[in-house]
Tab-separated table of C-alpha atoms and ligand atoms in Angstrom:
chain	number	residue	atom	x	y	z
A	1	UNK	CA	-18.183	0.674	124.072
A	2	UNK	CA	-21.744	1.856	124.029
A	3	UNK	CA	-24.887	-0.357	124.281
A	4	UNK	CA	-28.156	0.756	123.038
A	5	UNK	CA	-31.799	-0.237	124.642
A	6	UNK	CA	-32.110	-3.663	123.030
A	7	UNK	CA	-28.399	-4.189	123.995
A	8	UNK	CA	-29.346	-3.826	127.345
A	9	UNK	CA	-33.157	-4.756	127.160
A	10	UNK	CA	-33.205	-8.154	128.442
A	11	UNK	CA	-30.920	-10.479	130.997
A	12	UNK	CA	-29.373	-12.588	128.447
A	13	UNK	CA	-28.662	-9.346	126.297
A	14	UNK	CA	-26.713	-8.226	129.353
A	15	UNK	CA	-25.115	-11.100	129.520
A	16	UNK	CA	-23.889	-10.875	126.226
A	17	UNK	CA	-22.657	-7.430	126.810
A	18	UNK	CA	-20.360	-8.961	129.485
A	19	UNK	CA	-19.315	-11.318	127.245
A	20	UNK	CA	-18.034	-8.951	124.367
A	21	UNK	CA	-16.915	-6.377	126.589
A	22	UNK	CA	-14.516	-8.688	128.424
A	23	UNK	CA	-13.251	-10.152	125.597
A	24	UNK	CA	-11.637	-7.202	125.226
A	25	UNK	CA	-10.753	-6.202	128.689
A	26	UNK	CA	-6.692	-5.537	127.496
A	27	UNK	CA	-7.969	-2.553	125.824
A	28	UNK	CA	-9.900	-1.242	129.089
A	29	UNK	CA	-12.889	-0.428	127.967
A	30	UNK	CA	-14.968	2.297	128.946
A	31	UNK	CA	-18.713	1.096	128.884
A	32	UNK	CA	-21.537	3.540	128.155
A	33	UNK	CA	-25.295	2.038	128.868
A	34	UNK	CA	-28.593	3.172	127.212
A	35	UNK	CA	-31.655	2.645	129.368
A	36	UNK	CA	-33.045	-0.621	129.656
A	37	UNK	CA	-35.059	-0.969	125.763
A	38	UNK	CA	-38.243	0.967	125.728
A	39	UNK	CA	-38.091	2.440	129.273
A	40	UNK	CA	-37.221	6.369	127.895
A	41	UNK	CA	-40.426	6.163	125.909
A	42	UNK	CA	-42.515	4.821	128.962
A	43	UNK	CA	-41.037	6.962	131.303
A	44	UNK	CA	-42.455	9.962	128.895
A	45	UNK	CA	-45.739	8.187	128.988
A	46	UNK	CA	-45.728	7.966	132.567
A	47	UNK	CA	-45.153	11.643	132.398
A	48	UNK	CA	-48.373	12.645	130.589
A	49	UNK	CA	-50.640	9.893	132.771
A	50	UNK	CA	-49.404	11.905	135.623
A	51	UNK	CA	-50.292	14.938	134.276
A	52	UNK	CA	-53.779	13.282	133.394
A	53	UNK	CA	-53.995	12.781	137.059
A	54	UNK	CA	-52.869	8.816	137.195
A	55	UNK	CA	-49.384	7.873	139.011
A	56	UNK	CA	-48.659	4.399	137.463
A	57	UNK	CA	-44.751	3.312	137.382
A	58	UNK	CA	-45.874	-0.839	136.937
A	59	UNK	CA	-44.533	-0.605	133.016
A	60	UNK	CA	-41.827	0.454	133.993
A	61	UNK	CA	-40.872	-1.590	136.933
A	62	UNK	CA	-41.944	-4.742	135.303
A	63	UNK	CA	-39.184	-3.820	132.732
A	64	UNK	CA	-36.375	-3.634	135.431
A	65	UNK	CA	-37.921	-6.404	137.327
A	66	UNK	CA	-37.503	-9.107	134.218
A	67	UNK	CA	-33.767	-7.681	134.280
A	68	UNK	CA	-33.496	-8.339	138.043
A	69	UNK	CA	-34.960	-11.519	138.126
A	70	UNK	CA	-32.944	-12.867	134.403
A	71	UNK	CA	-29.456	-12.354	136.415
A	72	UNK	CA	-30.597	-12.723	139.973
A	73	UNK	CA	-29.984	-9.433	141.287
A	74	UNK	CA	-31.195	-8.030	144.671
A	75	UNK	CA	-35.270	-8.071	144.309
A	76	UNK	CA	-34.906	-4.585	146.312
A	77	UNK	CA	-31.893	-3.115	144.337
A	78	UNK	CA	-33.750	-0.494	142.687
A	79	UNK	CA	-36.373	0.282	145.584
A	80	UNK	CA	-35.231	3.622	145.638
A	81	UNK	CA	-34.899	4.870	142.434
A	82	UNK	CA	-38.525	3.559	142.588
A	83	UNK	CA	-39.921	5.308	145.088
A	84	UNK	CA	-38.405	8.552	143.913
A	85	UNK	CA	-39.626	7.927	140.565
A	86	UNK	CA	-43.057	7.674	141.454
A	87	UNK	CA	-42.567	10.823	143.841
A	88	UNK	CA	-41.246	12.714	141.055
A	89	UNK	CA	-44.467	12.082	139.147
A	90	UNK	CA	-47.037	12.777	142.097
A	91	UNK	CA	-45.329	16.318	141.986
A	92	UNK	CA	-46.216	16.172	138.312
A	93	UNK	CA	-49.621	15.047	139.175
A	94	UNK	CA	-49.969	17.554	141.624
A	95	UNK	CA	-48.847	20.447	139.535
A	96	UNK	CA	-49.816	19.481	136.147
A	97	UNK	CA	-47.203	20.716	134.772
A	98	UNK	CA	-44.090	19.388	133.049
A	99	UNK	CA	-41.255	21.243	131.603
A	100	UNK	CA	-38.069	20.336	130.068
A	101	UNK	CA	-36.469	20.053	132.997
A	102	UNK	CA	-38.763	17.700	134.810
A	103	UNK	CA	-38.695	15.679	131.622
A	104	UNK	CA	-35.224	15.575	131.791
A	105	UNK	CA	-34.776	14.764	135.288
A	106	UNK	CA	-37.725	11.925	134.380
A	107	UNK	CA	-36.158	10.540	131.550
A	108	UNK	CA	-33.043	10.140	133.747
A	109	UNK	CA	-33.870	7.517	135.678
A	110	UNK	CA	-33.983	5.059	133.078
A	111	UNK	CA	-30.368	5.453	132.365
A	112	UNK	CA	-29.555	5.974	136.501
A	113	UNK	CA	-31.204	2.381	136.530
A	114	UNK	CA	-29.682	0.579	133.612
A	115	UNK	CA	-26.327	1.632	134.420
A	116	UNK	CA	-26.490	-0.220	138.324
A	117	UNK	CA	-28.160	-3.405	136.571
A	118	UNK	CA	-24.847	-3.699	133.907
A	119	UNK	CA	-22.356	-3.275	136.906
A	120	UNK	CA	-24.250	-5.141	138.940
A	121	UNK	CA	-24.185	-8.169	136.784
A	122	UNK	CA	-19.993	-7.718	136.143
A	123	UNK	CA	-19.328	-7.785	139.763
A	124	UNK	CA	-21.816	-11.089	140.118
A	125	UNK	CA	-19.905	-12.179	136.765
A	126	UNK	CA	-16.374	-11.665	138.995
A	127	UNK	CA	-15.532	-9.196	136.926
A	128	UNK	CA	-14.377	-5.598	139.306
A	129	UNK	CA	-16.937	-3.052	138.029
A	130	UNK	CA	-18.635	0.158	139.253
A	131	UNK	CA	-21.390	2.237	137.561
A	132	UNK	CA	-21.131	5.953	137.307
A	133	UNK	CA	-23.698	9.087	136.517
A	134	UNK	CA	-21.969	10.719	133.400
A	135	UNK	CA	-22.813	14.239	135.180
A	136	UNK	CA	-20.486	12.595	138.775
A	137	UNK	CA	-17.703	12.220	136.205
A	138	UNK	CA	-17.686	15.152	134.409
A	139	UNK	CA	-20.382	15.483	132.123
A	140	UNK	CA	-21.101	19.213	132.667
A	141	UNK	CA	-23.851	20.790	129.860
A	142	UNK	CA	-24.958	24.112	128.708
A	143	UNK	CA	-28.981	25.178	129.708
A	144	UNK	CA	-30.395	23.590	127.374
A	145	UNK	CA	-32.768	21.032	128.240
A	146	UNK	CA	-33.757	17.986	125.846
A	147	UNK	CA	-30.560	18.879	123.594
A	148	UNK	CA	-27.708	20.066	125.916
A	149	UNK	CA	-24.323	19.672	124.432
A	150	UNK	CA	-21.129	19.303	126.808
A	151	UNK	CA	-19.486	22.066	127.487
A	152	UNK	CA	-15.435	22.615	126.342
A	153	UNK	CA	-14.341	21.610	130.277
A	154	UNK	CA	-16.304	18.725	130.418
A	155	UNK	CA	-13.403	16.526	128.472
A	156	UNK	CA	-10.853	18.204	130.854
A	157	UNK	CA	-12.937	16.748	133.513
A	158	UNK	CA	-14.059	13.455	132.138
A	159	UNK	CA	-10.243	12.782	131.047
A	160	UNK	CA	-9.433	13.300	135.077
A	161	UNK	CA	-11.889	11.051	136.166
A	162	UNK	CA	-11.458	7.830	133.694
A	163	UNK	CA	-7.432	8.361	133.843
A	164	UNK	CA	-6.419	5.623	136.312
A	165	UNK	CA	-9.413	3.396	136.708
A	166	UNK	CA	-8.383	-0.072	137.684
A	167	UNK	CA	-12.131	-1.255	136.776
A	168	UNK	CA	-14.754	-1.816	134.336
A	169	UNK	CA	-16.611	1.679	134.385
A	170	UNK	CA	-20.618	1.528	133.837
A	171	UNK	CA	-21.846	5.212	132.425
A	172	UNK	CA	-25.352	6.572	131.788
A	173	UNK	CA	-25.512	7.530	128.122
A	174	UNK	CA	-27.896	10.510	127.421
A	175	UNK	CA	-27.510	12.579	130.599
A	176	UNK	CA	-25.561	15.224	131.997
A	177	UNK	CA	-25.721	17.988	134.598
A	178	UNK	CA	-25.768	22.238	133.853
A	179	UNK	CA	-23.437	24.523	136.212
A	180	UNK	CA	-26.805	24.664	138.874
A	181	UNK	CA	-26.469	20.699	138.930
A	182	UNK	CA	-29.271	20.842	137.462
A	183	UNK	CA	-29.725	16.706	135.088
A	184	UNK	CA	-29.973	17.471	131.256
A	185	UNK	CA	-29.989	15.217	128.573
A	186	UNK	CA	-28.181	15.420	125.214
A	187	UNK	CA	-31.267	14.285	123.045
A	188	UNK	CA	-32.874	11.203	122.233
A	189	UNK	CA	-30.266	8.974	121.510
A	190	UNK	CA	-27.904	10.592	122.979
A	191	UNK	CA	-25.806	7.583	124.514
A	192	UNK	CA	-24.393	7.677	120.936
A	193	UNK	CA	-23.269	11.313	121.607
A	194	UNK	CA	-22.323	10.466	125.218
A	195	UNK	CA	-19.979	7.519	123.384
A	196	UNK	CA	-18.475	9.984	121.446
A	197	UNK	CA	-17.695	12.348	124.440
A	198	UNK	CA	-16.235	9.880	126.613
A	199	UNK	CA	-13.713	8.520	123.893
A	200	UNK	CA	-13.164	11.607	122.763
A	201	UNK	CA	-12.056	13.206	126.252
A	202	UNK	CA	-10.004	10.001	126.618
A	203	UNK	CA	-8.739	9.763	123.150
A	204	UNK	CA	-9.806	6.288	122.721
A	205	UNK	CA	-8.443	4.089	120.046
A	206	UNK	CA	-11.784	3.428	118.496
A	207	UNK	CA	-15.375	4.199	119.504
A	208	UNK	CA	-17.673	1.400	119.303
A	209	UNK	CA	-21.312	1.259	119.200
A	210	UNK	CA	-22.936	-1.623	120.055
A	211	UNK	CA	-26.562	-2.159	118.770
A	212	UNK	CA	-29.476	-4.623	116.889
A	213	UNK	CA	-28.190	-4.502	113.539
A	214	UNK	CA	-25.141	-5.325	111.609
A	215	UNK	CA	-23.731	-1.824	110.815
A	216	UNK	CA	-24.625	0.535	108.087
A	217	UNK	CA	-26.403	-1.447	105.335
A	218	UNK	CA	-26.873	-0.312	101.814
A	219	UNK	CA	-30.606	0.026	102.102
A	220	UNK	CA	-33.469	-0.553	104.280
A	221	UNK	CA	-33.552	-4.024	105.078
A	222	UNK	CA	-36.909	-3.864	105.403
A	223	UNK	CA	-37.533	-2.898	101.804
A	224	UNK	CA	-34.994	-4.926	100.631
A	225	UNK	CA	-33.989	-8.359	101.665
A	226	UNK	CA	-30.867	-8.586	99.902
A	227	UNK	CA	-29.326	-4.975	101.438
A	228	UNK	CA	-25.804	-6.274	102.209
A	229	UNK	CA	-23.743	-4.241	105.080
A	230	UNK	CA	-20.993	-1.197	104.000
A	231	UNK	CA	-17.865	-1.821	105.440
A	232	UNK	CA	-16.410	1.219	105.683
A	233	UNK	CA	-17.700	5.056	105.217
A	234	UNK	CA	-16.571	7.746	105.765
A	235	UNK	CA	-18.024	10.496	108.434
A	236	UNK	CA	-19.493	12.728	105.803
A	237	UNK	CA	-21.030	9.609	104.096
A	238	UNK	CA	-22.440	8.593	107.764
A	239	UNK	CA	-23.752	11.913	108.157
A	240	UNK	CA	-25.767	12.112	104.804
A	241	UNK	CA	-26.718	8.547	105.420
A	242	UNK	CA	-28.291	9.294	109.110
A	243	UNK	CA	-29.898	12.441	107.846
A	244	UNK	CA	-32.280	10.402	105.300
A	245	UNK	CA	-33.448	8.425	107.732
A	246	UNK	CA	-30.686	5.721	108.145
A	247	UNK	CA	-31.260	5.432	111.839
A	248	UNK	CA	-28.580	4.275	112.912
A	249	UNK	CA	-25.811	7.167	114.143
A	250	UNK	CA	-26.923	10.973	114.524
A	251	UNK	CA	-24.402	13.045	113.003
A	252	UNK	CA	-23.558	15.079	115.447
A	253	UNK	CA	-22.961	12.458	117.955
A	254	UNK	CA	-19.864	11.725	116.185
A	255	UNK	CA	-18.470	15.294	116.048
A	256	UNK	CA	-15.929	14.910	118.706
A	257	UNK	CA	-14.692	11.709	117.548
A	258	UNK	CA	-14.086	13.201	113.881
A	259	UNK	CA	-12.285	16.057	115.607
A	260	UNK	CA	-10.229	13.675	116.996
A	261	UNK	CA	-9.238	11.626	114.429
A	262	UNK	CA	-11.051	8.186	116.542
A	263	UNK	CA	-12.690	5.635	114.041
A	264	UNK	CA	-16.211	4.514	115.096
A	265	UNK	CA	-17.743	0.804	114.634
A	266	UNK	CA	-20.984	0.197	114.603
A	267	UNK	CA	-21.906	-3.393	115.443
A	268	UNK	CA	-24.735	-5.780	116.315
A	269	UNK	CA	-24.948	-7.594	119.561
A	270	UNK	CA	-26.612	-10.112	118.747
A	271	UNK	CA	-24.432	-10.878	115.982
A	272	UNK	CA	-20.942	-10.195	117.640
A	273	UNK	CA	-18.897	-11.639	115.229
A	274	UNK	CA	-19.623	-9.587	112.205
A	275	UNK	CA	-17.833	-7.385	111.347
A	276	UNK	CA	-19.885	-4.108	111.189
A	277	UNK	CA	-19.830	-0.573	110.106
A	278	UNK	CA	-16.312	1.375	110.340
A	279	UNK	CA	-16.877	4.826	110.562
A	280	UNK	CA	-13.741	6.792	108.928
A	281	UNK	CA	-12.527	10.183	108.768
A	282	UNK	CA	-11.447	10.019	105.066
A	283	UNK	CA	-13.081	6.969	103.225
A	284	UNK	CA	-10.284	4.704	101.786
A	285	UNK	CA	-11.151	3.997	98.236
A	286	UNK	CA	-12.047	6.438	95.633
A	287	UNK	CA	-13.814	3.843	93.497
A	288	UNK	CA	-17.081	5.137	91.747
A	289	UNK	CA	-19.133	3.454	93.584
A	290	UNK	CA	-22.429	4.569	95.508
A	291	UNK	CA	-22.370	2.886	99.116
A	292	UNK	CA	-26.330	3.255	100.227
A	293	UNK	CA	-28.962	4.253	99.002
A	294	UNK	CA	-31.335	5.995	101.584
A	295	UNK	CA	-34.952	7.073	101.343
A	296	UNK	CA	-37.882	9.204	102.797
A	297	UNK	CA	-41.591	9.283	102.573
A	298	UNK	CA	-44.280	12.276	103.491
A	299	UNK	CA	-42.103	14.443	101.537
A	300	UNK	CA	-43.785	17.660	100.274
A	301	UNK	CA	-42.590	19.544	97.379
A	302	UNK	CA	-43.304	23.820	97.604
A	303	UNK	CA	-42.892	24.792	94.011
A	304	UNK	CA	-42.520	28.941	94.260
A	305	UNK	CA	-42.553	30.394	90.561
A	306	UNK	CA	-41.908	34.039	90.112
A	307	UNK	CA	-41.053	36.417	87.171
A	308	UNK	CA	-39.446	39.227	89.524
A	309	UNK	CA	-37.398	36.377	90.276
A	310	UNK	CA	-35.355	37.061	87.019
A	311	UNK	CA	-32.499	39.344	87.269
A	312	UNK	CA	-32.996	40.511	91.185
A	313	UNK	CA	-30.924	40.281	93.931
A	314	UNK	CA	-32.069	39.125	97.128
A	315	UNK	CA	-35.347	37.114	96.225
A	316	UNK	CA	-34.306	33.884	96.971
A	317	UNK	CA	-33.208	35.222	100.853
A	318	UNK	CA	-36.453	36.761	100.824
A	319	UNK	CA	-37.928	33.148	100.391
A	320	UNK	CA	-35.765	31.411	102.687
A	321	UNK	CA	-35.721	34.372	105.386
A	322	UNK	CA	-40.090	33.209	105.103
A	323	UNK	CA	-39.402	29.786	106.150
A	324	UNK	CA	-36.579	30.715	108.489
A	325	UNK	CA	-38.861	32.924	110.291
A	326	UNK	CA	-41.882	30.274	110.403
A	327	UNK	CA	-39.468	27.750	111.776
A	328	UNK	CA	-39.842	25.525	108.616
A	329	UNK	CA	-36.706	23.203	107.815
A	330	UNK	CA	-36.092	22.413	104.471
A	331	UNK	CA	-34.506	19.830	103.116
A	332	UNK	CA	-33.710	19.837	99.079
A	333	UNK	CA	-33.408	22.754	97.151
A	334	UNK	CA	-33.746	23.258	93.564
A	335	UNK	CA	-33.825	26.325	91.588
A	336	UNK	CA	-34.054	28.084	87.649
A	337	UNK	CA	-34.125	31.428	86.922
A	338	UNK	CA	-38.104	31.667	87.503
A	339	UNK	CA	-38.432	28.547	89.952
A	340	UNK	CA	-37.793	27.717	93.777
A	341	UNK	CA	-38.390	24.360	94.549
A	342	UNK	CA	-38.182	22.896	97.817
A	343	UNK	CA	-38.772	20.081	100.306
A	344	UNK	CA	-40.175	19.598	103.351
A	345	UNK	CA	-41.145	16.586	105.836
A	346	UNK	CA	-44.795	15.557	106.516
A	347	UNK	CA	-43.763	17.017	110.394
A	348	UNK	CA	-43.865	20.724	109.203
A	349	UNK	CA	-46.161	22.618	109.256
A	350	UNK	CA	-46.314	24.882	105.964
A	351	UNK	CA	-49.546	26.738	105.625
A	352	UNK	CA	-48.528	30.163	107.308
A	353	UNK	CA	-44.988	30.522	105.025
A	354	UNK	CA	-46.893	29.442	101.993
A	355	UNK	CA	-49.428	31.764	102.575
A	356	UNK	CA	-46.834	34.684	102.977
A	357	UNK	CA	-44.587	33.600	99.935
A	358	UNK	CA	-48.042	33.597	98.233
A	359	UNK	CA	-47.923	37.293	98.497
A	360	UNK	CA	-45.339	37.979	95.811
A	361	UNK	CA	-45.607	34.601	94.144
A	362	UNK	CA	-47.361	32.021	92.572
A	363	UNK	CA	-46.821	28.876	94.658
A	364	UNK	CA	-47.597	25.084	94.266
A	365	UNK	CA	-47.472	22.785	97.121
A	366	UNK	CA	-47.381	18.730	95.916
A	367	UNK	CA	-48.122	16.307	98.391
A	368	UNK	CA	-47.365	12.250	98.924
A	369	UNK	CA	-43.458	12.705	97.565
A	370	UNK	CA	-40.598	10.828	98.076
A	371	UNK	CA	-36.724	11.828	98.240
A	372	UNK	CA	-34.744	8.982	97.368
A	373	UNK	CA	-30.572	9.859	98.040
A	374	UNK	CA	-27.954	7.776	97.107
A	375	UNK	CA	-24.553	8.656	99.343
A	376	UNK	CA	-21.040	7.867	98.089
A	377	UNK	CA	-17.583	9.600	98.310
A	378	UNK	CA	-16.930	7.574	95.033
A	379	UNK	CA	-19.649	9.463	93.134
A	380	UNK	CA	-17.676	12.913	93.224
A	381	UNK	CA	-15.582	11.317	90.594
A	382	UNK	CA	-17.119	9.047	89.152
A	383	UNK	CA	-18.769	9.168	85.819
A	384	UNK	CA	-21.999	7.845	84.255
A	385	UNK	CA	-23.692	7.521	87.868
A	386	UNK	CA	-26.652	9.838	87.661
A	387	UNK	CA	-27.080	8.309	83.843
A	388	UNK	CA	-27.420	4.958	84.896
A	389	UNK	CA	-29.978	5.546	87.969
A	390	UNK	CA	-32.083	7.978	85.733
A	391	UNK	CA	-32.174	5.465	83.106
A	392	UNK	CA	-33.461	2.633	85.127
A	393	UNK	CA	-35.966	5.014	86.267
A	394	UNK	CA	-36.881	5.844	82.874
A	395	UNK	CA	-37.039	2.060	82.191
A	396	UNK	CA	-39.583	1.193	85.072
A	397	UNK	CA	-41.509	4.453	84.106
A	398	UNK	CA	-41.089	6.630	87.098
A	399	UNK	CA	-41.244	10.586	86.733
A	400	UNK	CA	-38.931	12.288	89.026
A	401	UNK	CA	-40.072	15.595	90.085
A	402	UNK	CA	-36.917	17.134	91.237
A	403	UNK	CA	-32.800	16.083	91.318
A	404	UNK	CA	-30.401	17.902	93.760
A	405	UNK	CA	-26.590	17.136	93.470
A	406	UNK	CA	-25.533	17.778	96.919
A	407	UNK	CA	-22.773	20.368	97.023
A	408	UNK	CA	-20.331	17.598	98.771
A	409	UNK	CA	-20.448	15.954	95.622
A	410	UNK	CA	-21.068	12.624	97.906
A	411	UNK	CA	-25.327	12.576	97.484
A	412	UNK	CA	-27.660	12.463	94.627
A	413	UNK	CA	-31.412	13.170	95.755
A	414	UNK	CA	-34.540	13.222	93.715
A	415	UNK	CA	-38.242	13.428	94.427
A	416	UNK	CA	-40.455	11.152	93.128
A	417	UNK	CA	-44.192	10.214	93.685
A	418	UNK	CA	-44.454	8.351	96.680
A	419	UNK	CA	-46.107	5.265	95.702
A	420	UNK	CA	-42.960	4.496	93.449
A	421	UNK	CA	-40.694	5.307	96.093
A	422	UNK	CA	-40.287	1.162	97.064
A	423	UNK	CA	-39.863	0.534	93.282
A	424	UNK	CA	-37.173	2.955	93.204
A	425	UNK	CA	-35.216	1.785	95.223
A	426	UNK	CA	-35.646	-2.251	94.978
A	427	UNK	CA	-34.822	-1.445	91.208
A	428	UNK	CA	-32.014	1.377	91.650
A	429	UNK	CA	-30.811	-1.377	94.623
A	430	UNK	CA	-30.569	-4.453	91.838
A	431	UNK	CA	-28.212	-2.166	89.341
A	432	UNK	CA	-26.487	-0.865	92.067
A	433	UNK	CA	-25.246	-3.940	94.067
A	434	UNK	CA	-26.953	-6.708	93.574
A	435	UNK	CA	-25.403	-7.124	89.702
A	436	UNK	CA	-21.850	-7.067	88.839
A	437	UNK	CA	-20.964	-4.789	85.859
B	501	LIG	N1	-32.482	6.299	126.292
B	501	LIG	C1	-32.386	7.481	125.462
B	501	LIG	C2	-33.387	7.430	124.333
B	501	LIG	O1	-34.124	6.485	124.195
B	501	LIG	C3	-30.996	7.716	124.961
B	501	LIG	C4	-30.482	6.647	124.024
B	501	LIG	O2	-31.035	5.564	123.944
B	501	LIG	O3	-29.468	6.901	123.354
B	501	LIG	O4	-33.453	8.365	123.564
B	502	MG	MG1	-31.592	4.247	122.058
């Protein structure tokens, strides 16, 4: 059971934790903690005031200290972790430097901290509970700071360590150590990942991931206020889903729980009762029916248009090998027998691939785009899908620029101008589920 930062952000969040997670103490859970809400991003910020010559840790403190007070902790619990914090960022101070490790072994703490707060409040609660460091139990990484992945042994280990525990375990998400003992991390958000380790090395019967909203819903709710929640997707629909900006599972944090055949639920805290998201390895209907419909903004369309194009070999590698070698991802791809088209997020930066691509073809870059992607298992056989979305864009007058068909079958993408992007998908949203047919 993993709880994010809001799920752990306040007292009476904690105390709902305790509440859901003994309600199912038969299963023994295994509990995995993000850091206290909003304390990662401070703790970076603290980071680059110390490197601007100012030591200030009263954010972050104040943040714990709300905690401590809420379920009457010890005032001087966390003294410690304090002081070595604010150690740890006079070095900083006095170096003026940070690398990835000292940002990993600074982001850390707030996970080191969270963790002793949740087991804390069991033991108060009268429940038996201890918190462990992911890296004490087993959580050996590669080298590679700010996106270390476990390494194969590491389930060997963590499986040795959770076999016989006769307790409610407390684990940092997001951290682990390297073979030096050195503290990595797995990524922002990697208590999702850390989720998926844990119940994967234990073969869990289901992974579940505990955070502010009610599962997977079919759009932004933001956008719109009558996006409903999906029930049930599969892992390749959670992946497409995540990558356009559906926030709420990284894809590859649920790798080893695919591989292993474990079902993942996302659910909302607040909200314990619903039902959620249920993550599946094969989704259980085939109906033709598009689950979510997802959406991006800052999108930039590179429109590369060449006659030598025609009847070569090797050009489009040529164009990719470009933006491979200036380290720019692409997203969507679209191509004729003259045309390249591709997309890019407003992150990237363009201007030194462009101007090399330039050099052998005539190239167009259009700014202020949108993708819009619609993600569905049932789409790969259903029929009439991509009709009935283009036609209600046709009907509300908005141009698409570009349409990719994923090769899984399971997404439809298209560009459009980013100022109808919100139309396009409260409209596309109304034929799609909010009228029968
Ligand atoms: N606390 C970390 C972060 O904010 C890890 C996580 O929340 O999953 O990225
Ligand atoms: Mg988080």
């Amino acid at each position: 059971m993993k709880f994010g930062g809001t799920s752990v952000g306040t007292a009476e969040r904690i105390q709902q934790v305790f509440e859901i997670v003994t309600s199912q103490t038969d299963a023994h859970p295994i509990v995995v903690v993000s850091a206290v809400g909003g304390v990662t991003d401070l703790l970076l910020e603290a980071g680059q005031k110390a490197l601007a010559g100012e030591v200030d840790i009263a954010p972050i403190k104040a943040k714990h200290q709300q905690v401590i007070e809420g379920l009457s902790l010890p005032a001087d619990m966390l003294d410690t972790y304090h002081e070595e914090l604010e150690n740890l960022l006079e070095g900083i101070r006095m170096i003026k430097e940070i690398s990835p490790r000292t940002s990993d072994y600074l982001v850390s703490f707030g996970e080191r901290i969270s963790c002793q707060l949740v087991a804390a409040h069991f033991r108060n609660m009268g429940r038996p509970s201890q918190h462990h460091f992911a890296f004490d139990i087993g959580m050996i990484t590669d080298d590679v700071f700010q996106s270390a992945l476990p390494l194969p042994e590491a389930y060997v280990r963590i499986a040795d360590h959770l076999k016989e525990v006769n307790y409610t375990p407390i684990i940092t998400g997001f951290v682990g150590k390297n073979k030096k003992g050195e503290i990595t991390t797995l990524g922002r958000g990697g208590s999702d990942y850390t989720a998926a380790i844990l119940g994967g090395a234990v073969q869990a019967e289901e992974i579940q991931i505990w955070t502010d909203v009610d599962g997977i819903l079919t759009t932004d709710p933001r956008l719109v206020a009558a996006a409903s929640n999906v029930p049930v997707v599969s892992f390749k629909e959670a992946a497409e889903l995540a990558y356009f900006g559906a926030k709420v599972l990284h894809p590859k944090t649920i790798r080893p729980a695919l591989e292993r055949d474990i079902p993942v639920v996302v659910k909302n805290t607040g909200n314990a009762d619903h039902p959620g998201t249920r993550i599946v390895r094969e989704s259980p209907t085939t109906d033709a029916t598009v689950k979510a419909i997802s959406f991006k903004k800052g999108v930039r369309v590179i429109n590369i248009y060449s006659l030598r194009m025609l009847d070569t070999f090797g050009y489009l590698s040529k164009v990719f090998d470009i933006f491979a070698r200036h380290k720019v991802v692409v997203d969507m791809v679209s191509t004729s027998e003259v045309s390249v088209s591709i997309t890019v997020d407003k992150g990237q930066v363009i201007e030194e691939a462009v101007e090399e691509v330039s050099q052998f073809a005539e190239v167009r870059v259009e700014k202020d785009l949108a993708i819009v992607c619609l993600v569905g298992e049932g789409m790969r056989e259903g029929v009439g899908i991509a009709g009935k979305v283009f036609d209600q864009l046709a009907r509300e007058n908005i141009a698409i620029e570009m349409i990719s068909q994923g090769a899984s079958d399971i997404n439809l993408g298209f560009v459009i101008n980013g100022q109808d992007a919100d139309r396009a998908v409260k409209t596309l949203h109304q034929v799609l589920f909010e009228t029968a047919s």
